[in-house]
Short mmCIF file of C-alpha atoms in Angstrom, two decimals:
data_model
loop_
_atom_site.label_atom_id
_atom_site.label_comp_id
_atom_site.label_asym_id
_atom_site.label_seq_id
_atom_site.Cartn_x
_atom_site.Cartn_y
_atom_site.Cartn_z
CA UNK A 1 110.85 51.64 5.00
CA UNK A 2 113.76 54.79 4.80
CA UNK A 3 116.88 52.83 4.26
CA UNK A 4 115.69 50.81 0.83
CA UNK A 5 114.41 54.57 -0.53
CA UNK A 6 118.57 55.95 0.65
CA UNK A 7 119.78 53.26 -1.43
CA UNK A 8 117.28 53.43 -4.40
CA UNK A 9 118.20 57.17 -4.44
CA UNK A 10 122.03 56.65 -4.56
CA UNK A 11 121.99 53.71 -7.19
CA UNK A 12 119.90 55.99 -9.31
CA UNK A 13 122.25 58.57 -8.95
CA UNK A 14 124.76 56.52 -10.77
CA UNK A 15 122.67 54.37 -13.12
CA UNK A 16 122.77 54.76 -17.11
CA UNK A 17 120.94 52.01 -17.94
CA UNK A 18 116.92 53.44 -18.53
CA UNK A 19 115.64 49.86 -17.24
CA UNK A 20 117.20 50.22 -14.25
CA UNK A 21 116.89 53.42 -13.56
CA UNK A 22 113.27 52.54 -14.21
CA UNK A 23 112.98 50.15 -11.09
CA UNK A 24 114.76 51.91 -9.30
CA UNK A 25 112.56 54.98 -9.01
CA UNK A 26 109.66 52.91 -9.12
CA UNK A 27 110.62 51.40 -5.57
CA UNK A 28 111.91 54.73 -4.21
CA UNK A 29 108.25 56.29 -4.55
CA UNK A 30 106.73 52.58 -3.27
CA UNK A 31 108.71 53.39 -0.55
CA UNK A 32 108.68 56.51 0.64
CA UNK A 33 105.45 56.77 -0.26
CA UNK A 34 104.36 53.94 2.94
CA UNK A 35 106.77 56.27 4.43
CA UNK A 36 104.84 60.05 3.57
CA UNK A 37 101.53 57.98 4.95
CA UNK A 38 103.20 56.29 8.28
CA UNK A 39 103.69 59.72 9.39
CA UNK A 40 99.74 59.94 10.68
CA UNK A 41 99.91 56.92 12.57
CA UNK A 42 103.40 57.38 14.36
CA UNK A 43 102.75 61.34 15.17
CA UNK A 44 98.93 59.92 16.56
CA UNK A 45 101.03 57.76 18.14
CA UNK A 46 103.84 59.55 19.68
CA UNK A 47 102.24 61.93 21.42
CA UNK A 48 99.77 63.00 23.93
CA UNK A 49 96.18 63.24 23.47
CA UNK A 50 95.38 67.13 24.45
CA UNK A 51 98.33 67.59 21.38
CA UNK A 52 97.68 64.41 19.53
CA UNK A 53 96.13 67.09 16.36
CA UNK A 54 98.58 70.48 16.81
CA UNK A 55 101.21 67.23 16.94
CA UNK A 56 100.26 65.80 13.74
CA UNK A 57 99.63 69.02 11.84
CA UNK A 58 102.91 69.93 12.29
CA UNK A 59 104.50 66.98 10.93
CA UNK A 60 102.45 67.29 8.47
CA UNK A 61 103.45 70.77 7.39
CA UNK A 62 106.89 69.74 7.84
CA UNK A 63 106.37 66.83 5.69
CA UNK A 64 104.86 69.71 2.93
CA UNK A 65 107.84 71.91 3.37
CA UNK A 66 110.13 68.93 2.19
CA UNK A 67 108.04 68.45 -0.59
CA UNK A 68 108.09 72.07 -1.51
CA UNK A 69 111.93 72.34 -1.82
CA UNK A 70 112.65 69.04 -3.41
CA UNK A 71 112.16 71.31 -6.52
CA UNK A 72 114.86 73.63 -5.52
CA UNK A 73 117.60 70.25 -4.98
CA UNK A 74 117.98 70.45 -8.89
CA UNK A 75 119.09 73.80 -8.98
CA UNK A 76 121.47 73.36 -6.12
CA UNK A 77 122.63 70.10 -7.80
CA UNK A 78 123.09 72.02 -10.65
CA UNK A 79 125.06 74.72 -9.60
CA UNK A 80 127.41 72.44 -7.23
CA UNK A 81 128.26 70.47 -9.84
CA UNK A 82 126.61 67.20 -8.04
CA UNK A 83 123.92 64.85 -8.60
CA UNK A 84 120.38 66.02 -6.85
CA UNK A 85 119.90 62.17 -6.20
CA UNK A 86 123.02 62.27 -3.66
CA UNK A 87 121.09 65.06 -1.85
CA UNK A 88 117.71 62.52 -1.84
CA UNK A 89 119.40 59.75 -0.18
CA UNK A 90 121.20 61.62 2.76
CA UNK A 91 117.90 62.93 4.01
CA UNK A 92 116.56 59.58 3.73
CA UNK A 93 119.27 58.26 5.38
CA UNK A 94 118.93 60.90 8.14
CA UNK A 95 115.38 60.12 8.41
CA UNK A 96 116.23 56.04 8.65
CA UNK A 97 118.45 56.72 11.77
CA UNK A 98 116.22 59.11 13.09
CA UNK A 99 113.21 56.99 12.93
CA UNK A 100 115.58 54.26 14.69
CA UNK A 101 115.59 55.99 18.06
CA UNK A 102 111.43 56.78 18.44
CA UNK A 103 109.62 54.77 20.98
CA UNK A 104 107.81 51.22 20.70
CA UNK A 105 104.11 51.74 20.53
CA UNK A 106 102.46 48.34 20.27
CA UNK A 107 100.88 46.89 22.97
CA UNK A 108 101.55 50.25 25.17
CA UNK A 109 99.29 52.83 26.61
CA UNK A 110 99.15 55.90 25.04
CA UNK A 111 99.68 59.03 27.46
CA UNK A 112 96.53 61.18 28.01
CA UNK A 113 98.64 63.94 29.22
CA UNK A 114 102.00 65.90 29.26
CA UNK A 115 102.47 65.00 32.45
CA UNK A 116 102.21 61.40 32.04
CA UNK A 117 104.40 61.89 28.33
CA UNK A 118 107.30 63.16 30.35
CA UNK A 119 107.08 61.16 33.65
CA UNK A 120 108.97 58.37 33.90
CA UNK A 121 108.41 55.75 30.46
CA UNK A 122 107.82 52.52 32.99
CA UNK A 123 105.34 54.14 35.04
CA UNK A 124 102.57 54.93 31.95
CA UNK A 125 103.78 53.41 29.07
CA UNK A 126 102.57 49.74 30.88
CA UNK A 127 102.40 46.53 28.20
CA UNK A 128 98.90 45.96 28.10
#
């Protein structure tokens, strides 16, 4: 979901047409909202049961910090003379690449302990 957001961010940086700008911004908002909501699902499946609440909280915290630093990006863009949407496009691209290495959790037993998570993947993450 982050690749379309990165593309829309990059296109928004160089668009002069107001209707195209509105379209790109709307698509970008939709995609980023769905990606933000997927944090809770993914973080609850990616971590063992004993640390799941803490890990979900940390993931939410990092997402909120990103939201707080977004307005500062506008000022940084003005200082160095780069369109701020390029920063957002780069961060979306980095998030998209990182999300490609996350493990698949569909039809997989979720580990209950940290020991199960650190053990061999094929032993504890068996398909149902």
